[in-house]
N, CA, C and O atoms as a DFTB+ gen file, in Angstrom:
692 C
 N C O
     1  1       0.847      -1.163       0.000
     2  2       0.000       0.000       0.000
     3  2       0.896       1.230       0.000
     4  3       1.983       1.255       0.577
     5  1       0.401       2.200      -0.648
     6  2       0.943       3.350      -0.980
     7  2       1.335       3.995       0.861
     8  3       0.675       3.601       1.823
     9  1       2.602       5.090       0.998
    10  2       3.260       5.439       2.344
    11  2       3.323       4.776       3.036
    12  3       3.743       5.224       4.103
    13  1       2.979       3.248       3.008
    14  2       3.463       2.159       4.387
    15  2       5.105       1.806       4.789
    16  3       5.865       1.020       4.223
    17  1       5.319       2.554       5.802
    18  2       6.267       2.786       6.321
    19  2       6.864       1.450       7.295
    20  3       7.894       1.656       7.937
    21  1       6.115      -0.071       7.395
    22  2       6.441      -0.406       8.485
    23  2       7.206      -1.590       7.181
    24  3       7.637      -2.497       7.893
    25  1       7.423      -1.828       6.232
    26  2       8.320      -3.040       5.685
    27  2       9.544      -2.474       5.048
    28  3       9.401      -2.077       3.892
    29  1      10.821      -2.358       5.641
    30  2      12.158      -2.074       5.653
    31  2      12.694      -3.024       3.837
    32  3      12.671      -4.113       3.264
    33  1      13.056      -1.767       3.702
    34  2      13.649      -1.954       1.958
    35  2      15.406      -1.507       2.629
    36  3      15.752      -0.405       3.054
    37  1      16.269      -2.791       2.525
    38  2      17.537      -2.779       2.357
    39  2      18.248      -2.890       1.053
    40  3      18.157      -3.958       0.447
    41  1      19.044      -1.775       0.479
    42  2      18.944      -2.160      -0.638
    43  2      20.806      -2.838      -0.667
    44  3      21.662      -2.325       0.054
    45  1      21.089      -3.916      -1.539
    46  2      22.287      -4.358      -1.943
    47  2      23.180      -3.552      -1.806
    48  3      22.976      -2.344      -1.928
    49  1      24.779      -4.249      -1.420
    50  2      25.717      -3.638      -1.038
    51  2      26.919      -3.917      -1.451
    52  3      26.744      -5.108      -1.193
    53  1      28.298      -3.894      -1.979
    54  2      28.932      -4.077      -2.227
    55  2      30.481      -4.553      -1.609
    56  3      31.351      -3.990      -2.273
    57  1      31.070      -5.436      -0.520
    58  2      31.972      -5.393       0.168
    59  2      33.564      -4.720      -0.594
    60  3      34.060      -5.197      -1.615
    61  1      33.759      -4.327      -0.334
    62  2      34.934      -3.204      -0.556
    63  2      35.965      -4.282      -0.684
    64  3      36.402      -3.928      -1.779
    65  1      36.672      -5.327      -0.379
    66  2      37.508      -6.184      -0.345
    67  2      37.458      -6.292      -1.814
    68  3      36.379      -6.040      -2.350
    69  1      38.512      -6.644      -2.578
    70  2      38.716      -7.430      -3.885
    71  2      37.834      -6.626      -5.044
    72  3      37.856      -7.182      -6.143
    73  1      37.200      -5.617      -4.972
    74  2      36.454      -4.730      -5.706
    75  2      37.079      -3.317      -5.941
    76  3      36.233      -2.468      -6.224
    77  1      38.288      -2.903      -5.892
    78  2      38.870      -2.108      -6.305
    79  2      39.810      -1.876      -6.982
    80  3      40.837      -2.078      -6.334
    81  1      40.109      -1.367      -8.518
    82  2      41.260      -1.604      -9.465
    83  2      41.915      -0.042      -9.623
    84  3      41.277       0.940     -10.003
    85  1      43.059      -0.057      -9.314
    86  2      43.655       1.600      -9.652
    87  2      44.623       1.091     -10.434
    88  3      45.267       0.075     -10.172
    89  1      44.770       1.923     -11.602
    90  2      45.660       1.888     -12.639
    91  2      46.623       3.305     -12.766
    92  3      46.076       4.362     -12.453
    93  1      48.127       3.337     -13.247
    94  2      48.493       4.346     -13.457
    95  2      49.090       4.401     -14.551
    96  3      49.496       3.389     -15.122
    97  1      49.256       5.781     -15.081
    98  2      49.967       5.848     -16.429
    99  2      50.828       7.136     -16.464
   100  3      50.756       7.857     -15.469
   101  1      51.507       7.455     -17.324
   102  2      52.356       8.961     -17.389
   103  2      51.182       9.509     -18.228
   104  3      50.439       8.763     -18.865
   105  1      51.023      11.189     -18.188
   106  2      50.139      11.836     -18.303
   107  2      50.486      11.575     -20.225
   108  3      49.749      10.951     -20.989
   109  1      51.829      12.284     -20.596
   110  2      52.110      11.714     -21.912
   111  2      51.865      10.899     -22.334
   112  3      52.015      11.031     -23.549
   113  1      51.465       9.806     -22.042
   114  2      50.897       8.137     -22.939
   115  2      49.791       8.270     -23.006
   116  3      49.114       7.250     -23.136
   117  1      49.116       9.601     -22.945
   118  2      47.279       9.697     -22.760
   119  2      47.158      10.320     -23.726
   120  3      47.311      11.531     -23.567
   121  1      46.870       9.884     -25.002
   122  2      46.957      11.390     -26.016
   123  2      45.652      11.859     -26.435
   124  3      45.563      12.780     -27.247
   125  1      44.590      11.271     -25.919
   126  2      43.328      12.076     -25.785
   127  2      42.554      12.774     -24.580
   128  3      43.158      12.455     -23.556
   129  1      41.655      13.455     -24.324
   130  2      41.818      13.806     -23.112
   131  2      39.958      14.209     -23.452
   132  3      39.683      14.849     -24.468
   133  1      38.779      13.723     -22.433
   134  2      38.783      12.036     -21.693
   135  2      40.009      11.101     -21.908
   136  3      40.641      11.164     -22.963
   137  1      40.231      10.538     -21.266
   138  2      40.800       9.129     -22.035
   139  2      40.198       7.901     -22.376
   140  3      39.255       7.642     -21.628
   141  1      40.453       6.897     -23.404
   142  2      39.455       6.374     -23.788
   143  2      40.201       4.723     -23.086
   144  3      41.295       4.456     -22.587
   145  1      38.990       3.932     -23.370
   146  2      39.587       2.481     -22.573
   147  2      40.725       2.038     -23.197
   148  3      41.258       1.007     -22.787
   149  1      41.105       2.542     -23.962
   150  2      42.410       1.864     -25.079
   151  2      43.443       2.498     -24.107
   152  3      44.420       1.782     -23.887
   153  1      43.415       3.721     -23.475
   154  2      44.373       4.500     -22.332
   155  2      44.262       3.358     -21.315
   156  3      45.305       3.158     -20.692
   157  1      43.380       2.684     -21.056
   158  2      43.326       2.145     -19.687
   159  2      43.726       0.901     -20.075
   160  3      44.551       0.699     -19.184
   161  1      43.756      -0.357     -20.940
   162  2      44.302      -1.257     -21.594
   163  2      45.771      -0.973     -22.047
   164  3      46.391      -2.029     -22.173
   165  1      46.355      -0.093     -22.270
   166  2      47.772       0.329     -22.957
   167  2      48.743      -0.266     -22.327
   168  3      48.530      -0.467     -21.131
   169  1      50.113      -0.740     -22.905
   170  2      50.802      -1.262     -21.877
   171  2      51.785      -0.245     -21.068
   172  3      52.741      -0.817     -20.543
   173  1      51.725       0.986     -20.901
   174  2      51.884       2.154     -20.405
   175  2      51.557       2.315     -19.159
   176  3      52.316       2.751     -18.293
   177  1      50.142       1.890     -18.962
   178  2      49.115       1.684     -17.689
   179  2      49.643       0.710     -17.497
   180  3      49.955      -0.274     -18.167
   181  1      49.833       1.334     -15.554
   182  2      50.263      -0.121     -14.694
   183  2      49.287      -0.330     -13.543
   184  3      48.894       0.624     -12.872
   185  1      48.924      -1.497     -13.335
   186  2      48.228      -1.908     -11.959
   187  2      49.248      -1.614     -10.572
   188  3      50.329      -2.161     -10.354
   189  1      48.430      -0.394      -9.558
   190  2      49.243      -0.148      -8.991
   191  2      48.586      -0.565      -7.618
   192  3      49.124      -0.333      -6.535
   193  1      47.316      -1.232      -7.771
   194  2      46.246      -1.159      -6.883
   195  2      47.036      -2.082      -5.347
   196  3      47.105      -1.472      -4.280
   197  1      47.569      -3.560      -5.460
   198  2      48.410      -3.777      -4.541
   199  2      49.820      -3.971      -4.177
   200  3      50.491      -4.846      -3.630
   201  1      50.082      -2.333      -4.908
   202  2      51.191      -2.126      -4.415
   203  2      51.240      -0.886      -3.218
   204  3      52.244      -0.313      -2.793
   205  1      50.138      -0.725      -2.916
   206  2      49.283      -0.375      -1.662
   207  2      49.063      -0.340      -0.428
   208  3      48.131      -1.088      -0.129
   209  1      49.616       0.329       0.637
   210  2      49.275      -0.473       1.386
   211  2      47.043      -0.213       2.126
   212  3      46.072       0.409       1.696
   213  1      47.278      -1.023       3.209
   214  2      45.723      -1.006       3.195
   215  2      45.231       0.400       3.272
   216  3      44.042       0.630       3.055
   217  1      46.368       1.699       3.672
   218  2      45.269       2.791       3.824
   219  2      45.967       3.658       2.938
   220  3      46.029       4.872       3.127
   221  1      46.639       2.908       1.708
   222  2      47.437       3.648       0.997
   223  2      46.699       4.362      -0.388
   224  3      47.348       5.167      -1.056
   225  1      45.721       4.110      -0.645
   226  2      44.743       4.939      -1.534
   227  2      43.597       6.048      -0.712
   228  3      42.507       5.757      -0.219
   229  1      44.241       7.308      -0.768
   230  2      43.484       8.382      -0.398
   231  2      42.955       9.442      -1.425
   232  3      43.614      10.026      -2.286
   233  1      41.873       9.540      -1.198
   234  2      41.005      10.201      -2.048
   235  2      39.922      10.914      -1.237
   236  3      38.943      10.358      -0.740
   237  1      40.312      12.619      -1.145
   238  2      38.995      12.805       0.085
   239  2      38.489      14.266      -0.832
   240  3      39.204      14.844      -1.650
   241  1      37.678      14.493      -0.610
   242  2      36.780      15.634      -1.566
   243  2      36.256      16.817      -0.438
   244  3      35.340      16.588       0.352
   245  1      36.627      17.473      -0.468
   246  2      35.464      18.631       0.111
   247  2      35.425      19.766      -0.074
   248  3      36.414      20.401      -0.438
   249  1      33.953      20.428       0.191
   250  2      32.982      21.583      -0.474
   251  2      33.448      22.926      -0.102
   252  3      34.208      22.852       0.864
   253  1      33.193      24.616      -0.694
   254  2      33.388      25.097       0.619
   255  2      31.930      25.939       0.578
   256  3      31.136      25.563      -0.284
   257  1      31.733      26.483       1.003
   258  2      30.215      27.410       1.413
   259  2      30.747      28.840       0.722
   260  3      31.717      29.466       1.151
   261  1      30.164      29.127      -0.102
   262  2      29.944      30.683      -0.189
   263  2      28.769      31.176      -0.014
   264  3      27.816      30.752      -0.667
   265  1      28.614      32.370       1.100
   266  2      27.722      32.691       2.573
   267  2      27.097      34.041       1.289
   268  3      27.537      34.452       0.215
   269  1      26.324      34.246       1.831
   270  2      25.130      35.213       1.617
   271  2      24.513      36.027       2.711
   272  3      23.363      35.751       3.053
   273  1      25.081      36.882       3.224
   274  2      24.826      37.660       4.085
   275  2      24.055      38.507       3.879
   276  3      24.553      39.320       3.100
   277  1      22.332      38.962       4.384
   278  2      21.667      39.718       4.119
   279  2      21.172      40.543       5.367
   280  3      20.935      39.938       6.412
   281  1      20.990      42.077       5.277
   282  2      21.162      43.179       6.336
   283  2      19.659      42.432       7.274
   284  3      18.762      41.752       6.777
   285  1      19.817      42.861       8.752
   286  2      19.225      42.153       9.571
   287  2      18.455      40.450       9.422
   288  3      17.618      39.995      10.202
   289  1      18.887      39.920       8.504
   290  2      18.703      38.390       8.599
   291  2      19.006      37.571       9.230
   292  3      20.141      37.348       8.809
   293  1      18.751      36.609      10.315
   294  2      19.183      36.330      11.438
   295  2      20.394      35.045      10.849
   296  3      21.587      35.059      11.153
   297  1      19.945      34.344      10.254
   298  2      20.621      33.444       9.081
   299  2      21.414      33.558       8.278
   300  3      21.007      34.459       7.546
   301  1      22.572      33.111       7.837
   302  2      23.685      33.109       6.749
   303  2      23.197      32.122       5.784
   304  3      23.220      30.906       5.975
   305  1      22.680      32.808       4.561
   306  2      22.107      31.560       3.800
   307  2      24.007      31.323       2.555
   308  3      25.030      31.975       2.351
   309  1      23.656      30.551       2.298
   310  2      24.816      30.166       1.608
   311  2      24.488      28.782      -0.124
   312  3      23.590      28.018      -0.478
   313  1      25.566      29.122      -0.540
   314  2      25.796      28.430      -1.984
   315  2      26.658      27.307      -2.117
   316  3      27.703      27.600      -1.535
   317  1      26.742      26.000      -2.668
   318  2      27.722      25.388      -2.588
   319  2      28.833      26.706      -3.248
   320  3      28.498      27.808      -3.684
   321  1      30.287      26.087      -3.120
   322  2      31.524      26.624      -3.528
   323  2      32.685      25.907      -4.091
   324  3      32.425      24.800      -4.561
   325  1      33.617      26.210      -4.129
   326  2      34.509      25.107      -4.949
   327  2      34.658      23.951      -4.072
   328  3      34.516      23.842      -2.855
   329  1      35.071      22.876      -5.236
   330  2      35.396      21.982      -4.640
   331  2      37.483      21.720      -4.756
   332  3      38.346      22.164      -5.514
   333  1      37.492      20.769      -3.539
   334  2      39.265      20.697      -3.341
   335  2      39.495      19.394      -3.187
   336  3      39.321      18.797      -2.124
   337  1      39.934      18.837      -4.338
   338  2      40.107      16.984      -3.937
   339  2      41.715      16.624      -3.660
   340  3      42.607      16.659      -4.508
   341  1      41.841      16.293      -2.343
   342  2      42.637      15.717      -1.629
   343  2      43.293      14.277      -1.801
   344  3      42.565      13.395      -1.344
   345  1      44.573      13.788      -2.386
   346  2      44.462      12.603      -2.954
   347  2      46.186      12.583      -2.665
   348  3      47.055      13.367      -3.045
   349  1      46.267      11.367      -1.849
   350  2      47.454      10.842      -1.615
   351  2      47.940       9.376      -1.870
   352  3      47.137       8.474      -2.113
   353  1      49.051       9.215      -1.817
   354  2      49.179       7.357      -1.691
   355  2      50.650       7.031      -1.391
   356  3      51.743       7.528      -1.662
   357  1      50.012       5.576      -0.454
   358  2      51.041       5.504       1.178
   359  2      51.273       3.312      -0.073
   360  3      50.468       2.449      -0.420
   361  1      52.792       3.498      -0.216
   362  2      53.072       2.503      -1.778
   363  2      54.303       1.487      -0.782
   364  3      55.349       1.840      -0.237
   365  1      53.958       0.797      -0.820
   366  2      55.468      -0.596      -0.614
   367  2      56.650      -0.410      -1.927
   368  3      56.506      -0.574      -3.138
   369  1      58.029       0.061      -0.998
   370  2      59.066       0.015      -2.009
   371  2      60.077      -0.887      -1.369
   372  3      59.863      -1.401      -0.271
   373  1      61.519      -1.141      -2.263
   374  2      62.080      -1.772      -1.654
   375  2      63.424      -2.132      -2.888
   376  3      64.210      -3.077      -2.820
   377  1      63.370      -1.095      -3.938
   378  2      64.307      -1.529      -4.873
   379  2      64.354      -2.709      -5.449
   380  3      65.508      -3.111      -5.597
   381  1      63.319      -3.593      -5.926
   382  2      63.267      -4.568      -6.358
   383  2      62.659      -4.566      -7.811
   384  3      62.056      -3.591      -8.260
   385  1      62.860      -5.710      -8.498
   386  2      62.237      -5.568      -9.843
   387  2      60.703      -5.256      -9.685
   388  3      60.227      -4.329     -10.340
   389  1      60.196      -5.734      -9.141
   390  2      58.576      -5.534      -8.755
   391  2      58.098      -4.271      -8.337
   392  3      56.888      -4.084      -8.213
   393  1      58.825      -3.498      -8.138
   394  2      58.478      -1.873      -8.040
   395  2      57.860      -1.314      -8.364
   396  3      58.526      -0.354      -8.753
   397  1      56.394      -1.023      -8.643
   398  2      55.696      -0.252      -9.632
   399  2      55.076       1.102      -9.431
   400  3      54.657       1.685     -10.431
   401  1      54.959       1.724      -8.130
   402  2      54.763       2.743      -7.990
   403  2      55.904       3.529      -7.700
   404  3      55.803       4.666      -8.160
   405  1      56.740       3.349      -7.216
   406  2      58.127       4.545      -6.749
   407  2      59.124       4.894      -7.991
   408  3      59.909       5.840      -7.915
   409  1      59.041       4.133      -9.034
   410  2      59.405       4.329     -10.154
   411  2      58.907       5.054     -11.180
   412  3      59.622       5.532     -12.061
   413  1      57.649       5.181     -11.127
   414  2      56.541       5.519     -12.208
   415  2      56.025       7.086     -11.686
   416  3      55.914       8.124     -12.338
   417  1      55.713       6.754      -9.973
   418  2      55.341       8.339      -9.071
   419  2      56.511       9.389      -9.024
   420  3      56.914       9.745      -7.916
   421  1      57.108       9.933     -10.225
   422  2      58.559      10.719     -10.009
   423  2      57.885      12.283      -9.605
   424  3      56.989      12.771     -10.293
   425  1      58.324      12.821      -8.672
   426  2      58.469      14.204      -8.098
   427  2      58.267      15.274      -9.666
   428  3      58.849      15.392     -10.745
   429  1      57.344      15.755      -9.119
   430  2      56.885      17.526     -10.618
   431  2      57.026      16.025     -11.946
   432  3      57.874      16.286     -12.800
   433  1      56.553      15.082     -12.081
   434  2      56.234      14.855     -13.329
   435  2      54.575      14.564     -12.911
   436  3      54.137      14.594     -11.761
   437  1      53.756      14.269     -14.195
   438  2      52.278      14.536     -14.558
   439  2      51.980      13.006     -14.492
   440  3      52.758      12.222     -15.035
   441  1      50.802      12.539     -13.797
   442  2      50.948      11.152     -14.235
   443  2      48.979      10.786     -13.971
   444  3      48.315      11.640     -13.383
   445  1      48.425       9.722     -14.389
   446  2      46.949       9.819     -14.688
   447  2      46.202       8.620     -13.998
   448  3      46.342       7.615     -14.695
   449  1      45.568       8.413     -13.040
   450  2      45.364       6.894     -12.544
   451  2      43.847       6.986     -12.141
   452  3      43.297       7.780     -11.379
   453  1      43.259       5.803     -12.971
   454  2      42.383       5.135     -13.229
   455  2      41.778       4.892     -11.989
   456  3      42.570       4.558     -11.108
   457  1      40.444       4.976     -11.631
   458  2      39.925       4.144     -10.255
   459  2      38.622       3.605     -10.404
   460  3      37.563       4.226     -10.315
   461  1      38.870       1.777     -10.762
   462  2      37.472       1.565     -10.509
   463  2      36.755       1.143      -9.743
   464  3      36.723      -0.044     -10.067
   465  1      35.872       1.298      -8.592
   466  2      35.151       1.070      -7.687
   467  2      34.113      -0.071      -7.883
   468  3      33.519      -0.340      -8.927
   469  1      34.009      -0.689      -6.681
   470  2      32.795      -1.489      -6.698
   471  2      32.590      -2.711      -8.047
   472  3      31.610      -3.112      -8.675
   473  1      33.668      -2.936      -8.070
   474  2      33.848      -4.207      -9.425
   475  2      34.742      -4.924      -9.002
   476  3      35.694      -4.356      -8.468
   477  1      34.742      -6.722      -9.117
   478  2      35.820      -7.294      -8.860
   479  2      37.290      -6.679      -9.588
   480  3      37.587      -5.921     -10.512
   481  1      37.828      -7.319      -8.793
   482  2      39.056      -6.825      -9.522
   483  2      39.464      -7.562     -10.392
   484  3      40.097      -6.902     -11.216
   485  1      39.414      -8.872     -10.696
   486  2      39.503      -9.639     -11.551
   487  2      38.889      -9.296     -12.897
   488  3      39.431      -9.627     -13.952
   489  1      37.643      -8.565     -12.829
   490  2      36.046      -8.762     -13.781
   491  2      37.607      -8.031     -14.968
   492  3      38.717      -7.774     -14.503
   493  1      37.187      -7.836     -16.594
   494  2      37.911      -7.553     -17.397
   495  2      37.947      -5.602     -17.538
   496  3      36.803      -5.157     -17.625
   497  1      38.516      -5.040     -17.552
   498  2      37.703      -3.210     -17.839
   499  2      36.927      -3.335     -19.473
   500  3      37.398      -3.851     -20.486
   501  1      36.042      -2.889     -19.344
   502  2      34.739      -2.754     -19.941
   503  2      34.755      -1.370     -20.536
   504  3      35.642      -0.573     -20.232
   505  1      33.681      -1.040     -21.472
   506  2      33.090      -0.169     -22.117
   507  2      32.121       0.423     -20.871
   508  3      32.068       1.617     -20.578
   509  1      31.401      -0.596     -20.225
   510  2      30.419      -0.310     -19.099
   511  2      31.105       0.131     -18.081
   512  3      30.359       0.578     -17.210
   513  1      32.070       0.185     -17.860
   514  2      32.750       0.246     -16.421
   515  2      32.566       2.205     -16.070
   516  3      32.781       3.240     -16.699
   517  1      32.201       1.934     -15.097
   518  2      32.309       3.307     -14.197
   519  2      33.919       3.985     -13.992
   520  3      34.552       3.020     -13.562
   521  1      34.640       4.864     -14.063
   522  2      35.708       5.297     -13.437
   523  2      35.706       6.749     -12.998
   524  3      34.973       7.677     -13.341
   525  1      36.678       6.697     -12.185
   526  2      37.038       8.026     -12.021
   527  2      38.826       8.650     -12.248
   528  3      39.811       7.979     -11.940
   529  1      38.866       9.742     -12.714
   530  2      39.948       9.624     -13.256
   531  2      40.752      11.139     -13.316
   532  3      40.350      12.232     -13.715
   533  1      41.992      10.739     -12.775
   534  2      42.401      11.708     -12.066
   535  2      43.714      12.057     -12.740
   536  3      44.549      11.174     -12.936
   537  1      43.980      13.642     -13.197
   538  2      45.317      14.289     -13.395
   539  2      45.548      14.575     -12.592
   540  3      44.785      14.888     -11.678
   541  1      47.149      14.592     -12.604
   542  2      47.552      14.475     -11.225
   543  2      49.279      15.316     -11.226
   544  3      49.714      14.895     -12.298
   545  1      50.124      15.992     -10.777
   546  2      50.969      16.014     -10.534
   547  2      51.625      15.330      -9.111
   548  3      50.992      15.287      -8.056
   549  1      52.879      14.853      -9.264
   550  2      53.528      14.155      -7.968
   551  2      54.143      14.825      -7.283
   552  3      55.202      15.249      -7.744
   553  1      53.747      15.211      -5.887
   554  2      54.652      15.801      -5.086
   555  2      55.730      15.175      -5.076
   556  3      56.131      14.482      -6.010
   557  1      56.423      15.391      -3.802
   558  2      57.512      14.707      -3.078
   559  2      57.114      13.413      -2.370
   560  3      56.081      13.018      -1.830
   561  1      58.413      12.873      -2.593
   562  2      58.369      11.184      -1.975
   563  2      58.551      11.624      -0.450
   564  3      59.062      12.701      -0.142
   565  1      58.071      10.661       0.500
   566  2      58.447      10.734       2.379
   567  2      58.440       9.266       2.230
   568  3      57.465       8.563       1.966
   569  1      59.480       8.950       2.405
   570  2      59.810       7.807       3.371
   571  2      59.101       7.878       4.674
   572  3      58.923       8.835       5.428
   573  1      58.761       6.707       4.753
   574  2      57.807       6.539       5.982
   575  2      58.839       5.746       7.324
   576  3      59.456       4.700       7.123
   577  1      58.850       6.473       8.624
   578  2      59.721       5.516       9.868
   579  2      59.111       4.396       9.399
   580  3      58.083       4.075       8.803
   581  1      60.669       3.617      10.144
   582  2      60.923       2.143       9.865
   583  2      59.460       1.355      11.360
   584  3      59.064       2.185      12.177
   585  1      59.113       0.452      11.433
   586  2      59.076      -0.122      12.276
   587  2      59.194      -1.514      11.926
   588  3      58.935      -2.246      10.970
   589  1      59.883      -1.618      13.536
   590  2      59.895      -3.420      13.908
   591  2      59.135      -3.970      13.277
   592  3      57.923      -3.855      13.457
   593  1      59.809      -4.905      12.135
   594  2      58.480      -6.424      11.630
   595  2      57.985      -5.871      10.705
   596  3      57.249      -6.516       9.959
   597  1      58.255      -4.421      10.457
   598  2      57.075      -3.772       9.287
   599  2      57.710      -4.149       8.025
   600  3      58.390      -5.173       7.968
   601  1      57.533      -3.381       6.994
   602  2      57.596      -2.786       5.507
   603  2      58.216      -1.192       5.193
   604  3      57.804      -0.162       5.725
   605  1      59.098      -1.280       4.382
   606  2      59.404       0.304       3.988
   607  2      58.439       0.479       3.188
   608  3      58.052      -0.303       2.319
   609  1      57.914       1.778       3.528
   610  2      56.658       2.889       2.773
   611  2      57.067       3.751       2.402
   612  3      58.155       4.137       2.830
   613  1      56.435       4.389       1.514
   614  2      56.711       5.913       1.204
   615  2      55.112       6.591       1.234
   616  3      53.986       6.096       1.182
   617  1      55.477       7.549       1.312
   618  2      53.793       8.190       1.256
   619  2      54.208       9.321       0.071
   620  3      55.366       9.520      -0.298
   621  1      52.932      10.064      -0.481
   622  2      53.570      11.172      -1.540
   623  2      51.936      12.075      -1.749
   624  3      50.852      11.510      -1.890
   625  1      52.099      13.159      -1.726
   626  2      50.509      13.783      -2.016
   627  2      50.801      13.590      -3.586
   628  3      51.753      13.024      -4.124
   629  1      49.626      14.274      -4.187
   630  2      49.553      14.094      -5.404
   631  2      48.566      15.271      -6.408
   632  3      47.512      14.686      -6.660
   633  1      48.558      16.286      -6.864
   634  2      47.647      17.739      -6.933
   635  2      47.549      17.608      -7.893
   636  3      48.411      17.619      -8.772
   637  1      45.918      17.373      -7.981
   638  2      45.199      17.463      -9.816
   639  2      45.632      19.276     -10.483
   640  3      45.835      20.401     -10.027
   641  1      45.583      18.549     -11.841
   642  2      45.946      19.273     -12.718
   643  2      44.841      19.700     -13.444
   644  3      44.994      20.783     -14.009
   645  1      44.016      19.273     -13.552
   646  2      42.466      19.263     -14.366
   647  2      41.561      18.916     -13.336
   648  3      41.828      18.677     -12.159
   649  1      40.375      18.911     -13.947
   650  2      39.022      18.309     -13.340
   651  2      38.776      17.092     -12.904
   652  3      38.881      16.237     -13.784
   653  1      38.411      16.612     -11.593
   654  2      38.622      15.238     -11.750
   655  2      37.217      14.447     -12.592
   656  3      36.125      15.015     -12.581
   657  1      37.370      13.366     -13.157
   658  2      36.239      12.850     -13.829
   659  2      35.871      11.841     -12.875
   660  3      36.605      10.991     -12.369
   661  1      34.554      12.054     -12.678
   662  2      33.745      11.043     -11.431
   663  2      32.713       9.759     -12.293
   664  3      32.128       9.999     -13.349
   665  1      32.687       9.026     -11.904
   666  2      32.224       7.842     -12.738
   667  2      31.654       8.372     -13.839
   668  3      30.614       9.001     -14.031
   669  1      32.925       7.831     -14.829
   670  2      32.616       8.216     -16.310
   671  2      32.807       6.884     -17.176
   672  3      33.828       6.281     -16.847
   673  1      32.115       6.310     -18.147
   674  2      32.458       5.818     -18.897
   675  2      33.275       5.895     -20.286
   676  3      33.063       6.678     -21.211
   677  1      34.200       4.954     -20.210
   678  2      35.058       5.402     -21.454
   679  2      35.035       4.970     -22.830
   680  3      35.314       3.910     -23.391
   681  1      34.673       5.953     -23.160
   682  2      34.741       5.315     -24.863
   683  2      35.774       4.495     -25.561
   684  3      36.967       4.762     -25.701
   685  1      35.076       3.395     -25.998
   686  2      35.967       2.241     -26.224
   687  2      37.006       2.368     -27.777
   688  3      37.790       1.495     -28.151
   689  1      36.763       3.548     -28.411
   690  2      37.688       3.779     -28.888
   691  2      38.483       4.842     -29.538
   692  3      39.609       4.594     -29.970
């Protein structure tokens, strides 16, 4: 019946484990701009997704308010405002042939990485596939302190250069 509020609609969910693919490439091997899935297939593009560590893909977004101040209004009404996307990544190195991010992430060069969400990681990249997709310049590398039993890390911010593209599909050719 129409407004019956008492039967709970849960809707499907996606576990975050094994459902995330990040790809990277040098901004130069992109020579269209969208980039198209042939950018994301190229052998240019590298899977950088577990070379990761678990909290080593950061990606944080936020708004700012531009306020509207009107003479005796008790209220600040306000507008969304720009947005500032925040995007770092914390990478396992170690000078080994298997290296794929500390080699590729070089300091003031341009580089472009793929993120697809909520899809096995296995599944193939698609025409259908959702991404988001990010220019990027590379800060500076930080070596991360050593600890007992651990892994050498590096951490590195990373400052878009363009717009970021939020689930976009890519034209397959």
């Amino acid at each position: 019946m129409a407004g019956d509020r008492t039967t709970a609609l849960i809707p499907d969910n996606v576990d975050s484990d094994g459902t995330l693919l990040l790809l990277a490439a040098p901004r130069a091997a992109i020579t269209t701009w969208p980039p198209k899935l042939s950018d994301v297939l190229a052998s240019t593009t590298k899977d950088i997704t577990y070379s990761l560590t678990t909290d080593g893909w950061n990606h944080g977004k936020t708004q700012d308010t531009n306020t509207d101040e009107r003479l005796t209004l008790r209220e600040v009404l306000g507008t969304p405002g720009r947005v500032t996307h925040d995007v770092s990544l914390k990478y396992f190195y170690g000078l080994t042939a298997t290296d794929v991010v500390d080699p590729l992430f070089i300091e003031n060069s341009d580089i472009v990485i793929f993120a697809r969400y909520a899809t096995d990681y296995e599944a193939p990249s698609t025409a259908t596939d959702q991404w988001d997709i990010f220019q990027l310049r590379c800060g500076t590398k930080v070596r991360d302190t050593p600890t007992s039993g651990g892994k050498w890390t590096k951490t590195q911010a990373l400052f878009p250069r363009a717009k970021v593209l939020e689930d976009v599909k890519l034209a397959s050719a």
